[in-house]
Structure formats: C-alpha cells, structure tokens
Coordinates of C-alpha atoms and ligand atoms in Angstrom, one line a residue:
M22 CA 65.8 39.0 -4.3
P23 CA 67.6 35.9 -2.9
M24 CA 68.6 33.3 -5.5
E25 CA 68.4 29.6 -5.1
P26 CA 71.7 27.9 -5.9
V27 CA 71.7 25.9 -9.2
A28 CA 73.6 22.7 -9.3
P29 CA 74.9 21.9 -12.8
M30 CA 73.2 18.8 -14.2
S31 CA 74.5 16.2 -16.7
L32 CA 72.3 15.3 -19.7
E33 CA 71.6 11.9 -18.2
E34 CA 70.6 13.5 -14.9
A35 CA 68.4 15.8 -16.7
R36 CA 66.6 13.0 -18.6
A37 CA 66.2 11.0 -15.4
A38 CA 64.7 14.0 -13.7
E39 CA 62.3 14.5 -16.6
D40 CA 61.2 10.9 -16.4
A41 CA 60.6 11.2 -12.7
D42 CA 58.6 14.3 -13.3
S43 CA 56.5 12.6 -16.0
R44 CA 55.8 9.6 -13.8
Q45 CA 54.8 11.8 -10.9
L46 CA 52.5 13.8 -13.1
L47 CA 50.9 10.8 -14.8
S48 CA 50.4 9.0 -11.5
A49 CA 48.3 11.7 -10.0
A50 CA 45.1 10.2 -8.8
T51 CA 42.9 13.3 -9.1
V52 CA 42.7 16.4 -11.3
E53 CA 43.6 18.6 -8.3
E54 CA 46.7 16.5 -7.5
A55 CA 47.8 16.6 -11.2
L56 CA 47.5 20.4 -11.2
A57 CA 49.4 20.8 -8.0
V58 CA 52.2 18.5 -9.3
L59 CA 52.1 20.4 -12.7
V60 CA 52.7 23.9 -11.3
E61 CA 55.4 22.5 -8.9
I62 CA 57.4 20.9 -11.8
A63 CA 56.8 23.8 -14.2
R64 CA 58.2 26.3 -11.6
R65 CA 61.2 24.1 -10.8
L66 CA 62.0 23.3 -14.4
T67 CA 62.1 26.9 -15.6
R68 CA 63.3 28.4 -12.3
A69 CA 60.3 30.7 -12.2
H70 CA 59.2 32.4 -9.0
Q71 CA 55.6 31.6 -9.7
A72 CA 53.7 29.0 -11.8
T73 CA 49.9 29.2 -12.1
V74 CA 47.5 27.1 -14.0
V75 CA 44.1 28.5 -14.7
M76 CA 41.5 26.0 -15.9
T77 CA 38.8 26.9 -18.4
P78 CA 35.5 27.4 -16.6
T79 CA 33.1 24.4 -17.0
V80 CA 29.6 24.8 -18.2
G81 CA 27.5 26.8 -15.7
K82 CA 30.6 28.3 -14.0
T83 CA 32.0 31.8 -14.5
R84 CA 35.5 31.1 -13.1
G85 CA 37.8 28.2 -13.7
A86 CA 39.8 26.7 -10.8
S87 CA 43.4 28.0 -10.5
V88 CA 46.4 26.4 -8.7
T89 CA 49.6 28.3 -8.0
S90 CA 53.1 27.3 -6.9
L91 CA 55.4 30.0 -5.5
S92 CA 59.2 30.0 -4.8
R93 CA 60.2 30.3 -1.2
A94 CA 61.1 33.9 -1.8
Y95 CA 57.6 34.7 -3.1
E96 CA 56.0 32.6 -0.4
V97 CA 57.7 34.8 2.2
W98 CA 56.4 37.8 0.4
G99 CA 53.0 36.2 0.3
G100 CA 52.1 37.7 -3.1
Y101 CA 51.6 36.3 -6.5
A102 CA 50.6 37.5 -9.9
V103 CA 47.2 37.1 -11.2
P104 CA 47.1 36.3 -14.9
S105 CA 44.9 38.6 -16.9
S106 CA 42.1 36.7 -18.3
D107 CA 41.8 38.4 -21.7
E108 CA 44.7 36.7 -23.2
P109 CA 44.9 33.3 -21.7
G110 CA 45.9 31.5 -24.9
R111 CA 48.6 33.8 -26.1
T112 CA 52.0 32.1 -26.3
A113 CA 55.4 33.5 -25.4
R114 CA 56.2 33.5 -29.1
E115 CA 53.2 35.7 -30.0
R116 CA 54.1 38.0 -27.1
R117 CA 57.7 38.2 -28.2
S118 CA 56.6 39.3 -31.7
A119 CA 54.2 41.8 -30.1
R120 CA 57.2 43.2 -28.1
A121 CA 54.8 44.8 -25.7
E122 CA 55.0 42.0 -23.1
P123 CA 57.5 42.1 -20.3
R124 CA 60.0 39.2 -20.6
G125 CA 59.0 38.1 -17.1
R126 CA 56.1 36.0 -18.2
I127 CA 55.5 33.0 -20.5
S128 CA 52.5 30.8 -20.9
A129 CA 51.3 27.6 -22.7
S130 CA 47.8 26.3 -23.3
L131 CA 46.9 22.9 -22.1
P132 CA 45.6 20.5 -24.8
S133 CA 41.9 20.6 -25.7
D134 CA 41.7 24.1 -24.3
A135 CA 41.5 22.7 -20.8
G136 CA 43.3 25.7 -19.4
V137 CA 46.6 27.8 -19.5
L138 CA 49.8 27.4 -17.6
Y139 CA 51.6 30.6 -16.7
L140 CA 55.1 31.3 -15.5
F141 CA 56.1 34.5 -13.9
D142 CA 59.5 36.0 -13.0
R143 CA 62.5 33.9 -13.7
E144 CA 64.8 33.7 -10.7
V145 CA 67.9 34.4 -12.8
G146 CA 67.8 36.2 -16.1
D147 CA 65.0 36.0 -18.7
F148 CA 62.9 33.0 -19.7
S149 CA 64.8 31.3 -22.5
R150 CA 63.7 29.4 -25.6
E151 CA 64.4 26.2 -23.7
D152 CA 62.1 27.3 -20.9
E153 CA 59.4 27.8 -23.5
L154 CA 60.0 24.4 -25.1
A155 CA 60.0 22.7 -21.7
L156 CA 56.8 24.5 -20.8
H157 CA 55.1 23.2 -24.0
R158 CA 56.2 19.7 -23.4
L159 CA 55.0 19.9 -19.8
A160 CA 51.6 21.3 -21.0
R161 CA 51.2 18.3 -23.4
L162 CA 52.1 15.9 -20.6
A163 CA 49.7 17.7 -18.2
G164 CA 47.0 17.1 -20.9
L165 CA 47.6 13.4 -20.6
A166 CA 47.8 13.5 -16.8
L167 CA 44.5 15.4 -16.6
E168 CA 42.8 12.9 -19.0
S169 CA 44.0 10.0 -17.0
A170 CA 42.9 11.6 -13.7
R171 CA 39.5 12.2 -15.3
L172 CA 39.2 8.6 -16.5
L173 CA 40.2 7.4 -13.0
R174 CA 37.5 9.6 -11.5
E175 CA 34.9 8.2 -13.9
E176 CA 36.0 4.7 -13.1
Q177 CA 35.8 5.4 -9.4
Q178 CA 32.4 7.0 -9.9
A179 CA 31.2 4.0 -11.9
R180 CA 32.6 1.7 -9.3
S181 CA 30.8 3.5 -6.4
E182 CA 27.6 3.6 -8.5
A183 CA 28.0 -0.2 -9.1
E184 CA 28.6 -0.7 -5.4
A185 CA 25.5 1.3 -4.5
A186 CA 23.5 -0.7 -7.1
E187 CA 24.9 -3.9 -5.7
Q188 CA 24.0 -2.8 -2.1
R189 CA 20.5 -2.0 -3.3
A190 CA 20.2 -5.3 -5.2
A191 CA 21.3 -7.1 -2.0
F192 CA 18.8 -5.2 0.0
L193 CA 16.0 -5.9 -2.5
A194 CA 17.0 -9.6 -2.5
D195 CA 16.8 -9.6 1.3
A196 CA 13.5 -7.8 1.2
S197 CA 12.0 -10.0 -1.4
R198 CA 13.2 -13.1 0.4
L199 CA 11.5 -11.8 3.5
L200 CA 8.3 -10.9 1.7
A201 CA 8.2 -14.2 -0.2
S202 CA 9.1 -16.5 2.7
S203 CA 6.5 -15.4 5.1
S204 CA 4.0 -15.9 6.5
L205 CA 0.5 -15.5 7.6
D206 CA 1.4 -12.9 10.1
P207 CA 1.9 -9.9 7.9
K208 CA 2.4 -7.5 10.8
A209 CA 5.7 -9.2 11.9
T210 CA 6.9 -9.3 8.3
L211 CA 6.0 -5.6 7.7
D212 CA 7.9 -4.7 10.9
T213 CA 11.0 -6.5 9.6
L214 CA 10.6 -4.9 6.2
A215 CA 10.5 -1.4 7.8
R216 CA 13.6 -2.2 9.9
L217 CA 15.3 -3.5 6.7
C218 CA 14.6 -0.2 4.9
V219 CA 16.5 2.0 7.4
P220 CA 19.1 3.3 6.9
I221 CA 19.6 2.0 3.4
L222 CA 16.5 3.7 1.9
A223 CA 15.3 6.0 4.6
D224 CA 15.9 7.5 8.0
W225 CA 12.4 6.6 9.0
C226 CA 10.2 4.0 7.4
F227 CA 6.6 3.2 8.2
V228 CA 3.7 1.1 7.0
D229 CA 0.0 2.1 7.1
I230 CA -2.7 -0.5 6.5
V231 CA -6.3 0.1 5.5
D232 CA -8.1 -2.5 7.6
E233 CA -11.3 -4.3 6.6
S234 CA -13.5 -1.6 8.0
G235 CA -11.7 1.1 5.9
T236 CA -9.7 2.6 8.8
V237 CA -6.0 3.4 8.2
Q238 CA -3.8 1.9 10.9
R239 CA 0.0 2.5 11.3
T240 CA 1.3 -1.0 11.8
S241 CA 5.1 -0.6 11.7
V242 CA 7.5 2.2 12.4
A243 CA 11.3 2.0 12.1
H244 CA 14.0 4.6 12.5
A245 CA 17.7 4.8 11.8
E246 CA 18.9 6.8 14.8
P247 CA 19.0 5.1 18.2
G248 CA 17.3 6.8 21.1
L249 CA 14.2 7.9 19.2
D250 CA 11.9 5.2 20.6
A251 CA 9.6 7.6 22.4
L252 CA 9.2 9.7 19.3
A253 CA 8.7 6.6 17.2
R254 CA 5.8 5.6 19.6
R255 CA 4.2 9.0 19.0
V256 CA 4.7 8.6 15.2
R257 CA 3.1 5.1 15.4
D258 CA 0.2 6.0 17.6
F259 CA -0.7 9.1 15.7
P260 CA -4.3 8.7 14.5
P261 CA -4.8 8.8 10.8
G262 CA -6.4 11.8 9.2
P263 CA -10.1 11.7 8.5
E264 CA -11.3 10.8 5.1
G265 CA -10.5 13.5 2.6
S266 CA -7.9 15.2 4.8
A267 CA -4.5 16.2 3.6
H268 CA -2.7 13.8 6.0
P269 CA 0.0 12.5 3.6
T270 CA 0.2 8.8 4.2
T271 CA -3.5 8.4 4.8
R272 CA -4.1 10.1 1.4
V273 CA -1.6 7.8 -0.3
A274 CA -3.3 4.7 1.3
R275 CA -6.8 5.8 0.4
Q276 CA -6.2 7.3 -3.0
A277 CA -3.6 4.9 -4.2
E278 CA -1.3 7.6 -5.6
S279 CA 2.5 7.9 -4.9
L280 CA 3.8 11.0 -3.2
L281 CA 7.3 12.5 -3.5
V282 CA 8.0 15.9 -1.9
D283 CA 11.3 17.6 -1.4
N284 CA 12.3 20.8 0.4
I285 CA 9.7 20.2 3.1
D286 CA 9.3 23.3 5.3
D287 CA 6.9 24.4 8.1
A288 CA 4.4 25.7 5.6
W289 CA 4.0 22.2 4.0
L290 CA 3.9 20.5 7.4
R291 CA 1.2 23.0 8.5
A292 CA -0.8 22.3 5.3
V293 CA -0.9 18.5 5.8
S294 CA -1.1 18.3 9.6
V295 CA -4.4 17.2 11.1
S296 CA -3.7 18.9 14.5
E297 CA -1.1 21.0 16.3
A298 CA 0.3 17.8 18.0
H299 CA 0.6 16.2 14.6
F300 CA 2.5 19.2 13.3
E301 CA 4.8 19.2 16.3
T302 CA 5.5 15.5 15.9
M303 CA 6.4 15.8 12.2
R304 CA 8.6 18.8 13.0
E305 CA 10.4 16.8 15.7
V306 CA 11.1 14.0 13.2
G307 CA 12.7 16.7 11.1
F308 CA 12.4 15.2 7.6
H309 CA 13.1 17.3 4.5
E310 CA 11.8 14.8 2.0
I311 CA 9.0 12.2 2.0
L312 CA 8.4 9.3 -0.4
A313 CA 5.2 7.4 0.1
V314 CA 3.8 4.7 -2.2
P315 CA 0.5 2.8 -2.0
L316 CA 0.3 -1.0 -1.3
L317 CA -1.5 -2.1 -4.4
A318 CA -3.0 -5.6 -4.8
R319 CA -5.7 -6.7 -7.3
G320 CA -6.3 -3.1 -8.2
R321 CA -7.0 -2.0 -4.6
S322 CA -4.9 0.0 -2.2
L323 CA -4.3 -1.9 1.0
G324 CA -2.2 0.8 2.6
A325 CA 1.0 2.8 2.2
L326 CA 4.8 2.4 2.6
T327 CA 6.5 5.6 3.6
F328 CA 10.1 6.7 3.6
L329 CA 11.4 9.9 5.3
A330 CA 14.7 11.6 4.6
V331 CA 16.2 13.4 7.7
R332 CA 19.9 13.3 6.8
P333 CA 20.6 16.4 4.7
S334 CA 22.6 14.3 2.1
R335 CA 19.6 11.9 1.5
H336 CA 17.5 12.7 -1.5
Y337 CA 14.9 10.7 -3.4
N338 CA 15.0 10.3 -7.1
P339 CA 12.8 8.4 -9.6
T340 CA 14.9 5.2 -9.1
D341 CA 14.0 5.3 -5.4
L342 CA 10.4 5.8 -6.3
E343 CA 10.6 2.6 -8.5
T344 CA 12.3 0.7 -5.8
A345 CA 9.7 1.8 -3.3
Q346 CA 6.9 0.8 -5.6
D347 CA 8.4 -2.5 -6.2
L348 CA 8.7 -3.2 -2.5
A349 CA 5.2 -2.0 -1.9
R350 CA 3.8 -4.3 -4.6
R351 CA 5.4 -7.3 -2.8
A352 CA 4.3 -6.1 0.6
A353 CA 0.8 -5.7 -0.7
L354 CA 0.8 -9.2 -2.1
L355 CA 1.7 -10.4 1.3
V356 CA -1.0 -8.5 3.1
D357 CA -3.5 -9.5 0.5
N358 CA -2.5 -13.2 0.7
A359 CA -2.9 -13.1 4.5
R360 CA -6.3 -11.7 4.1
L361 CA -7.4 -14.2 1.5
Y362 CA -6.1 -16.9 3.7
R363 CA -8.0 -15.6 6.7
E364 CA -11.2 -15.4 4.5
A365 CA -10.6 -18.9 3.1
R366 CA -10.2 -20.2 6.6
R367 CA -13.4 -18.5 7.7
S368 CA -15.2 -20.0 4.8
V369 CA -13.9 -23.4 5.6
R370 CA -14.9 -23.0 9.2
L371 CA -18.4 -21.8 8.2
R372 CA -18.8 -24.7 5.7
D373 CA -17.8 -27.2 8.4
E374 CA -20.2 -25.7 10.9
F375 CA -22.8 -25.7 8.2
L376 CA -22.3 -29.3 7.3
A377 CA -22.6 -30.3 11.0
V378 CA -25.8 -28.2 11.4
A379 CA -27.3 -29.3 8.1
S380 CA -26.9 -33.0 8.7
H381 CA -28.4 -32.5 12.2
E382 CA -31.3 -30.5 10.7
L383 CA -31.9 -33.0 8.0
K384 CA -31.9 -35.8 10.4
T385 CA -34.2 -34.3 13.0
P386 CA -37.5 -34.7 11.0
L387 CA -36.5 -38.3 10.0
T388 CA -36.9 -39.8 13.5
P389 CA -40.6 -38.8 14.1
L390 CA -41.3 -39.6 10.4
Q391 CA -39.9 -43.1 10.8
L392 CA -41.7 -43.7 14.1
R393 CA -45.1 -42.6 12.7
L394 CA -44.6 -44.7 9.5
Q395 CA -43.7 -47.8 11.6
W396 CA -46.7 -47.3 13.8
L397 CA -49.0 -46.9 10.8
R398 CA -47.6 -50.0 9.2
R399 CA -48.1 -52.0 12.4
Q400 CA -51.7 -50.8 12.7
T401 CA -52.5 -51.7 9.1
R402 CA -51.6 -55.4 9.4
K403 CA -54.2 -57.7 7.9
D404 CA -55.6 -58.7 11.3
R405 CA -56.4 -55.1 12.2
P406 CA -58.0 -53.6 9.1
F407 CA -60.1 -50.9 10.8
L408 CA -58.3 -47.9 12.2
P409 CA -60.2 -45.0 13.7
T410 CA -60.0 -42.2 11.2
P411 CA -59.0 -39.3 13.6
L412 CA -56.0 -41.4 14.8
V413 CA -54.8 -41.9 11.2
V414 CA -55.3 -38.2 10.3
S415 CA -53.3 -37.0 13.4
Q416 CA -50.5 -39.4 12.5
L417 CA -50.6 -38.3 8.9
D418 CA -50.5 -34.6 10.0
V419 CA -47.2 -35.3 11.9
V420 CA -45.9 -37.1 8.8
Q421 CA -46.9 -34.2 6.6
R422 CA -45.2 -31.6 8.8
Q423 CA -42.0 -33.5 8.9
V424 CA -42.0 -34.0 5.2
D425 CA -42.7 -30.3 4.7
K426 CA -39.8 -29.5 7.0
L427 CA -37.5 -31.8 5.0
S428 CA -38.6 -30.4 1.7
G429 CA -38.2 -26.9 3.0
L430 CA -34.6 -27.6 4.0
V431 CA -33.8 -29.3 0.7
H432 CA -35.3 -26.4 -1.2
G433 CA -33.3 -24.0 0.8
L434 CA -30.1 -25.9 0.0
L435 CA -31.0 -26.0 -3.7
D436 CA -31.7 -22.2 -3.6
V437 CA -28.3 -21.6 -2.1
S438 CA -26.5 -23.6 -4.6
R439 CA -28.4 -21.8 -7.4
L440 CA -27.6 -18.4 -5.9
S441 CA -23.9 -19.3 -5.5
S442 CA -23.7 -20.0 -9.2
G443 CA -25.7 -16.8 -10.0
R444 CA -28.7 -18.6 -11.4
L445 CA -31.5 -16.7 -9.6
T446 CA -33.9 -15.7 -12.3
L447 CA -37.1 -13.7 -11.5
H448 CA -40.5 -14.4 -13.2
R449 CA -42.1 -11.0 -12.8
E450 CA -45.8 -10.6 -13.0
D451 CA -48.3 -8.1 -11.6
V452 CA -48.6 -8.9 -7.9
N453 CA -50.6 -7.5 -5.1
L454 CA -48.6 -7.8 -1.9
E455 CA -51.7 -7.8 0.2
A456 CA -52.8 -11.2 -1.3
V457 CA -49.3 -12.6 -0.7
A458 CA -49.3 -11.5 2.9
R459 CA -52.7 -13.0 3.6
E460 CA -51.8 -16.3 2.0
V461 CA -48.5 -16.6 4.0
K462 CA -50.2 -15.6 7.2
D463 CA -52.8 -18.3 6.6
R464 CA -50.3 -20.9 5.7
L465 CA -48.3 -20.3 8.9
A466 CA -51.5 -20.2 11.1
V467 CA -50.7 -23.6 12.7
P468 CA -47.1 -22.9 13.6
A469 CA -48.2 -19.5 14.8
S470 CA -50.7 -20.9 17.2
Q471 CA -48.2 -23.6 18.3
A472 CA -45.8 -20.8 19.0
G473 CA -48.4 -18.9 20.9
S474 CA -47.9 -15.9 18.8
P475 CA -50.9 -14.1 17.3
V476 CA -50.1 -12.5 13.9
S477 CA -51.7 -9.2 13.0
L478 CA -51.6 -7.5 9.6
S479 CA -51.9 -3.8 8.8
L480 CA -52.2 -2.5 5.2
Q481 CA -51.8 1.0 3.9
G482 CA -51.7 2.5 0.4
D483 CA -51.3 0.8 -3.0
L484 CA -49.5 -2.5 -2.6
R485 CA -49.3 -3.6 -6.2
G486 CA -46.0 -4.0 -8.2
H487 CA -44.3 -6.0 -10.8
W488 CA -42.5 -8.8 -8.9
D489 CA -41.8 -12.5 -8.7
R490 CA -44.8 -13.8 -6.7
V491 CA -43.3 -17.1 -5.6
R492 CA -40.1 -15.5 -4.5
L493 CA -41.9 -12.8 -2.5
E494 CA -43.9 -15.5 -0.8
Q495 CA -40.6 -17.0 0.2
V496 CA -39.4 -13.7 1.6
L497 CA -42.4 -13.2 3.7
T498 CA -42.5 -16.8 4.8
N499 CA -38.8 -16.6 6.0
L500 CA -39.4 -13.4 7.9
L501 CA -42.6 -14.6 9.5
A502 CA -41.2 -18.0 10.4
N503 CA -38.2 -16.4 12.0
A504 CA -40.4 -14.0 14.0
L505 CA -42.4 -17.0 15.3
K506 CA -39.3 -19.0 16.0
Y507 CA -37.3 -16.2 17.8
G508 CA -40.3 -14.4 19.2
A509 CA -42.4 -17.4 20.3
G510 CA -45.1 -16.5 22.9
Q511 CA -45.3 -12.8 21.8
P512 CA -47.4 -11.2 19.2
V513 CA -46.0 -10.7 15.7
H514 CA -47.0 -7.8 13.4
I515 CA -46.8 -7.6 9.6
A516 CA -47.2 -4.1 8.1
L517 CA -47.4 -3.2 4.4
R518 CA -47.2 0.4 3.2
G519 CA -47.4 1.6 -0.4
E520 CA -45.3 4.7 -1.2
A521 CA -45.0 6.5 -4.5
D522 CA -42.5 4.2 -6.2
R523 CA -42.0 1.4 -3.7
V524 CA -43.7 -0.8 -1.2
L525 CA -42.4 -1.2 2.4
L526 CA -42.8 -4.5 4.1
R527 CA -42.2 -4.8 7.9
V528 CA -42.2 -7.9 10.1
E529 CA -41.9 -7.1 13.8
D530 CA -41.6 -9.4 16.8
S531 CA -40.9 -8.9 20.6
G532 CA -38.6 -11.9 20.9
I533 CA -34.9 -12.4 21.8
G534 CA -33.6 -9.8 19.4
I535 CA -30.1 -9.6 17.8
A536 CA -26.9 -8.1 19.2
R537 CA -25.6 -5.2 17.1
E538 CA -22.4 -7.0 16.1
Y539 CA -24.3 -9.9 14.5
Q540 CA -26.8 -7.7 12.6
S541 CA -24.9 -7.5 9.3
H542 CA -23.6 -11.1 9.7
I543 CA -27.1 -12.7 9.7
F544 CA -27.7 -11.9 6.1
E545 CA -24.6 -13.8 5.0
R546 CA -24.5 -17.4 4.0
F547 CA -24.7 -19.6 7.1
G548 CA -24.7 -16.5 9.3
R549 CA -26.4 -17.1 12.6
A550 CA -26.6 -15.2 15.9
V551 CA -27.9 -18.0 18.0
S552 CA -26.4 -21.3 19.2
E553 CA -27.5 -24.3 17.3
R554 CA -28.3 -26.1 20.6
H555 CA -31.2 -23.6 21.4
Y556 CA -32.5 -23.0 17.9
G557 CA -32.4 -25.3 14.9
G558 CA -31.8 -23.7 11.4
L559 CA -29.3 -23.6 8.7
G560 CA -28.6 -19.9 8.7
L561 CA -29.8 -19.7 5.1
G562 CA -33.2 -18.1 5.3
L563 CA -32.1 -14.5 5.6
Y564 CA -29.3 -15.0 3.0
I565 CA -31.8 -16.2 0.5
T566 CA -34.2 -13.5 1.5
R567 CA -31.7 -10.8 0.9
Q568 CA -30.6 -12.2 -2.5
I569 CA -34.3 -12.2 -3.6
V570 CA -34.9 -8.7 -2.4
E571 CA -31.7 -7.4 -4.1
A572 CA -32.6 -9.2 -7.3
H573 CA -35.7 -7.1 -7.3
G574 CA -33.6 -4.0 -6.8
G575 CA -34.7 -3.6 -3.2
E576 CA -33.1 -3.5 0.2
I577 CA -33.5 -5.3 3.5
G578 CA -32.4 -4.2 6.9
V579 CA -32.9 -5.0 10.6
R580 CA -33.4 -2.9 13.7
S581 CA -33.0 -4.9 16.9
E582 CA -31.7 -5.0 20.4
P583 CA -31.2 -8.1 22.5
D584 CA -34.4 -9.1 24.4
M585 CA -36.2 -6.2 22.8
G586 CA -37.5 -7.9 19.7
S587 CA -36.6 -7.4 16.0
R588 CA -38.0 -5.4 13.2
F589 CA -37.1 -6.5 9.6
E590 CA -37.9 -4.0 6.9
V591 CA -37.9 -4.7 3.2
S592 CA -38.2 -1.9 0.5
L593 CA -39.3 -3.1 -2.9
P594 CA -39.3 -0.8 -5.9
R595 CA -42.6 -1.3 -7.9
H596 CA -40.8 -1.5 -11.2
E597 CA -42.8 -1.2 -14.4
S598 CA -46.0 -2.0 -12.6
T599 CA -48.8 -2.0 -15.0
A600 CA -51.3 -1.2 -12.3
Ligands
ADP718 P1 -31.9 -19.7 10.7 O1 -33.0 -19.1 11.4 O2 -32.1 -20.9 9.9 O3 -30.7 -19.8 11.6 P2 -31.8 -17.3 9.1 O4 -30.9 -16.9 7.9 O5 -33.3 -17.2 8.9 O6 -31.3 -18.7 9.6 O7 -31.5 -16.3 10.3 C1 -30.1 -16.1 10.6 C2 -30.0 -15.8 12.1 O8 -30.5 -14.5 12.3 C3 -30.6 -16.7 13.0 O9 -29.8 -17.8 13.3 C4 -30.9 -15.8 14.2 O10 -29.7 -15.8 15.0 C5 -31.1 -14.5 13.6 N1 -32.5 -14.1 13.5 C6 -33.3 -14.1 12.3 N2 -34.5 -13.6 12.6 C7 -34.6 -13.3 13.9 C8 -35.6 -12.7 14.7 N3 -36.8 -12.4 14.2 N4 -35.2 -12.5 16.0 C9 -34.0 -12.8 16.5 N5 -33.0 -13.3 15.7 C10 -33.3 -13.6 14.4

C-alpha cells in the first residue's frame, strides 16, 4: 500500500492547523457540508485511509445518512468499509478492553447521539491514543458544527417562510386595494383579480357568477402559462352544469360550500364532468388539485372563485383555503355592491318616471274640472238664475267623473305608501264573490259602454269565502278597468268558478295584449308595458292587486300575447269560510 509522505509539524503549526480545521468545520452552511468537512479532517488528522460518519436515523426513516472520505489509495481501489450497525456507539477504549477488535478501526459518538464517526485503517502503524483523543475532540466540535448548521437551516427556513408570507401579504394588499377601489363594473375587476391570482396562488384561476336569473356564468379566466389562450377560451365558454349536477364550480356557486380536492385523477374528472368534451377540456388543463370557494354576501352565494394547481410542486393547504375565502368575501362584496347600485339606480329611475307620470295623471282631470266649474259659476250669476236642469246635470256628471278619477288616483297612492310600510290589514268577513262581481260590473257600466266593450259574467259553483270585501272589490275593479282600457272596442268576459278549497276569478279581454318580457314586470310597483303617451295610468293597479291577493294567501297570473288579448287569473283560498 503506497504511503503518503508525512511532513514533521511544529507545535505551533499543529495548533494553527487545528484552528483552521475548527473554523472550516464551524463555518459549514449545511449539515451535509459539515459532515463532508468532518470526515475529511478526521481522516487527515489521524492518517486513516477511510473516515465515515453515520448519522442516527431520524423519525420515520430506517437508515441514517452516511458520508465517507477515502485516501487516494482507497479511492483508486474504489472500496470502503461499511461499519457494522450493531455497535455504533462503542468506543476504541471499550474495544481495546474487549481485545477482540482489530486495531485498524476506532470510532467516536457525536454529541446528543447524532451519529458515529468511524476511522478505518491507519496509513502507518496502529491508531494511537492521540488519534483517539483527536477523534473525540473532533466529534465534540462536529456536534457544535452540526448544531450551528441546523440553526442556520432553521433561520433560512423561517426567512423563506417570512418571505412567502410577505409576498402573500403584498398580494392580498394588491387584491384588496383592487377590490376596494373599484368600481361599478365588477366584470373588469374580477378579470383583474383572476389575473392577479396567477401564478402566486394558482396556475389557473376563474370566477363564476350566479346571475339574477339563477344561471351560473363564467366571467373571468386567467392562466399562468403563456400560449394557452385557446384552451382558456374553451374553459371560459364551457356551459355550467345543470342544477344538481356534480360540476365542481357550479356546485360551489350554488351550494355555497368550499371545495378542496388533491390527487385528482381521471376517475374524479369523469365523475364531475357534464360531458365528454368537458372531461377532455379538464384533462387538457391537467390540474392535480382544485380549490374553489363560494362568493358569499349577505348570506347568499353569488358565485365561486376557483384555483387550479397544475405545477406538481403546487399544493393547497388550509392557509390557502383561508386566503381564498378572504378574497372571495371581498369579491362577493364587490359583486353585491354593484348589484345593489344597479337596483338603486333602477328604483331611482322608476321613481322619477313615476313622479312625471303621476303629476301628469293628477293634472289631467283638473283642467276639465276647472272649465266646468268656471262655466257653472258664470251661468249662475244673479242675472241668469234659471238654468235648464239637463244642462246642469250633464256638467255635474263630468265634474263627478273627474273628481272620481282624482280620488281614485289619490287612493291608489295612499295604498302604495301603506303597502310599502307593510300596513295592509284585511277585514275578513263572509263574502259571496258573485255579489262583488255584479256590483263592480254595474259600477263600471258607463266606462264599459264608453269603451264600446260589452261585459259578460259567467258563474259556476260555490263562490263564497272569508275575505276582505272592499279589497276584493278593488281587485276586480282594477282588472275590469284595465280590460276596458287596454281592450276597448272588444268584449270583456268575467268568469268565477268555485272549487273545493278556492275560488278562481278570471278577467279576459281581446285587446292589445302584453309581450312576454313584460309579464312579470307589470305586477311590480310602477311597472308598465305601454307608453304613457298612449295610455294614462300610474302602473300601480296591478301592484296593489297582487298585494291584496297575496295578503289573502292567493295568487295572480297573466296569460297574454301581443294583439291577442289578455287573461288575468286570480286564485283565492276560501279560508275558514263559515258558509
Ligand atoms: P296602469 O294601467 O295604471 O298603467 P296597472 O298596474 O294596472 O297600471 O297595469 C300595469 C301595466 O300592465 C299597464 O301599464 C299595461 O301595460 C299592462 N296591462 C294591464 N292590464 C292589461 C290588459 N288587460 N291588457 C294589456 N295590458 C295590460
């Protein structure tokens, strides 16, 4: 075996070398580096052919790491000894006393049982007592070095965690600024939010919104990798799953529950896909984790915010879930505010329209009223005491009609303000609807003949119930007056039919009809389907009618087509009719 030449060393030189060794060992930045330096120094110091350190296995591992340094001669051989694991802690002293060990091996344990440092085969002669002492000193020093490398690693870890937290905080600050600053155009803001979330939180991010009609729409899609625009368009345009389907984001949006799934495979994709094309698209995106949270505002879900992990290193944990929920809450607030704002604007617009129409309507009867009153006053001057009675009566009829119209309008307004503050109280009594219908028909006989619309009445079954008579008169008056107004010149039919526990009331005309898109709208406050230039009216009659019907526990609906007439149908439960 070739020997490495040994240069004699002075005591000072030896000390200086030892200091240099210590510094090198203690300045190791990682555990691995410390171990590599350790075996190198140990081998050189004791002139061994091989130094090996075996670390104690950590929890959950069956083998500890080992690092070896070989002399040039052993390196050429390419072989090294493997320390037997059954006596790792046994020291050279113990072995000497046992006398069974070959002199070619000594060892020392590292502090805190971190591992064992072995030396094999001295280049010249046997290992000496000095070698053993040097080895023990080195082992103690290695303990310190390992501890400082560990601390360094912890510090680095803490620092990178702090950096990640800082990055996340900066991102959240950006996102909150974005969500707070804007705007009445939530779509643009949600687009920006989705873009902001990739790649920091996800490889894909999208937003689904439940629109006012209850349909889920995907409004924004963002992805981290360039060149995926065509796929992104497919992801965005994909129709949502039908109600009750397993479609993941549709479910989150509708059921308002968060979703976090890892290890996504084809079986999962299959189970949640709504079609083959959907399955293929999801596969192409290639995500292995999904995190989706509902957009909650005022206890309602307005949609979902979804993150997909495509990069293998990306995983979602409970902190990500919290971050996502926090973002979703802010985004929901934005969507909700924009909706409220839209509604408020609509109300303001309706109110303004209403005020214009109302003042016009209230003014219209005043002109003929004033004219007739002025005429009567002129005619009743002292010098003309006798007026022909028919003339006076006809003038008074006009006056009466205009006063009725005004008082009807004012009552309508009062009703609406009463309904808005929830003060509609019913005075129930035993009522026969037939009597109500006949009375209303008689009362509107003049307007009916003026409109050129004969009114017919058909009756069937028991028409008695426990209702508010005055309010039902109002219902029938509104429906009949509308039929005469919007169906002038054509016959109008009223039908009453008694069923087991309810009475059906139908008013049918053959007039201008109502387009489908207005049919639900006309029952709202100020809701109108006609222009105010052609037909006067406040758009309150049907609103009040519906409120009265619903206060009785009933329902009202309309069937109509433009130019084909309208049929309004009211269903009234009899209640505790004593009849
Ligand atoms: P108004 O008649 O004062 O406008 P209503 O609340 O009674 O208010 O009716 C609301 C709207 O519904 C009307 O403006 C009209 O467009 C429509 N409408 C109501 N009844 C009829 C009907 N019989 N035929 C056609 N349209 C109708």
